[in-house]
XYZ file of C-alpha atoms in Angstrom:
83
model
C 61.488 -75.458 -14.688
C 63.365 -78.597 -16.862
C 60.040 -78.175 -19.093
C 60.069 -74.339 -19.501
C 64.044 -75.121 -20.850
C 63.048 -77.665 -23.199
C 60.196 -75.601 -24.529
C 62.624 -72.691 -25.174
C 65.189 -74.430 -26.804
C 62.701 -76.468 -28.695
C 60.851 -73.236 -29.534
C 64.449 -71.866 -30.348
C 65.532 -74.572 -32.962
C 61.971 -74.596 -34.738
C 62.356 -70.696 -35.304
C 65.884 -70.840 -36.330
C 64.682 -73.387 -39.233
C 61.932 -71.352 -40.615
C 64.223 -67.557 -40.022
C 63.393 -67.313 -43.468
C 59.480 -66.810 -42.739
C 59.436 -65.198 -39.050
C 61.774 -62.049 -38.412
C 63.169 -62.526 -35.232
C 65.118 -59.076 -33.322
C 68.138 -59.451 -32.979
C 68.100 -59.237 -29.002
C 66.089 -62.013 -28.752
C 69.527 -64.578 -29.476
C 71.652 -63.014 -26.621
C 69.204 -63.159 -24.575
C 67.992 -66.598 -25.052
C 71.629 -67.737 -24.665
C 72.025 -66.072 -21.554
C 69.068 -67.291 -19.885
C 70.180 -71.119 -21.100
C 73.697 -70.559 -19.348
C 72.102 -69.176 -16.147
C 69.556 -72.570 -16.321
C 72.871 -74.580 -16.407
C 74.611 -72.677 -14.555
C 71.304 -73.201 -11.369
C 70.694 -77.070 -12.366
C 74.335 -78.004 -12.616
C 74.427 -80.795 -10.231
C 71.407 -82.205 -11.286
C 72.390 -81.822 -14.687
C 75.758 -83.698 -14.255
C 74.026 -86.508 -11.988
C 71.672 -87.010 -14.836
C 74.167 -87.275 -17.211
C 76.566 -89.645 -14.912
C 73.169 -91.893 -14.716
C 72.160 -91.524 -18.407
C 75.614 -92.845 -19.654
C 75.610 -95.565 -16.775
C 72.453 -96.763 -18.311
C 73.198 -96.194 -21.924
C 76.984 -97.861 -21.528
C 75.653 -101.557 -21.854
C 73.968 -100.945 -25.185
C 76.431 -99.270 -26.758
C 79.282 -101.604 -25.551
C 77.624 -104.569 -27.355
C 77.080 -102.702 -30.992
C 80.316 -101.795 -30.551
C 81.386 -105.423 -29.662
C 78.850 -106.915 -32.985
C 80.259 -103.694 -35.003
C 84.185 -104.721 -34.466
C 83.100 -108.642 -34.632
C 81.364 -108.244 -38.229
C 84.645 -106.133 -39.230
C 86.709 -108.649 -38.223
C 84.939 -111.146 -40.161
C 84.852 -108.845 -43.460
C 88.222 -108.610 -43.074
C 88.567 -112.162 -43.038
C 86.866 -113.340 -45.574
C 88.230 -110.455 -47.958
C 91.399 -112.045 -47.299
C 90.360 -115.439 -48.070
C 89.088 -114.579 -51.611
């Protein structure tokens, strides 16, 4: 079911890039949009537990660019007041 979601939406952004080429009824948006909400609206938990775990996992890595970020500012800053 996950798969048949990402297909859609992938399917979704690939024909709202080339609109230009493919005519697409109008219908076919609301309908789309509704059938995304009632996904989310079904996998809710699972999507907020994989979320919760996703940012657990992610939080280390992006803590230490942050940290090596703010630390190389810090040092521009410093040496643009020493010159």
């Amino acid at each position: 079911m996950n798969t048949l979601v990402v297909l859609i939406g992938l399917a979704l952004v690939v024909m709202h890039r080339f609109a230009d080429r493919i005519t697409i009824p109008r219908w076919v948006w609301p309908s789309v949009g509704l059938f995304l909400l009632f996904m989310l609206i079904q996998n809710a938990p699972s999507a907020f537990q994989t979320i919760g775990q996703q940012g657990r996992a992610w939080w280390p890595v992006v803590q230490d660019l942050a940290t090596d970020m703010l630390d190389g500012l810090r040092n521009l800053v410093k040496q643009a007041q020493e010159t």
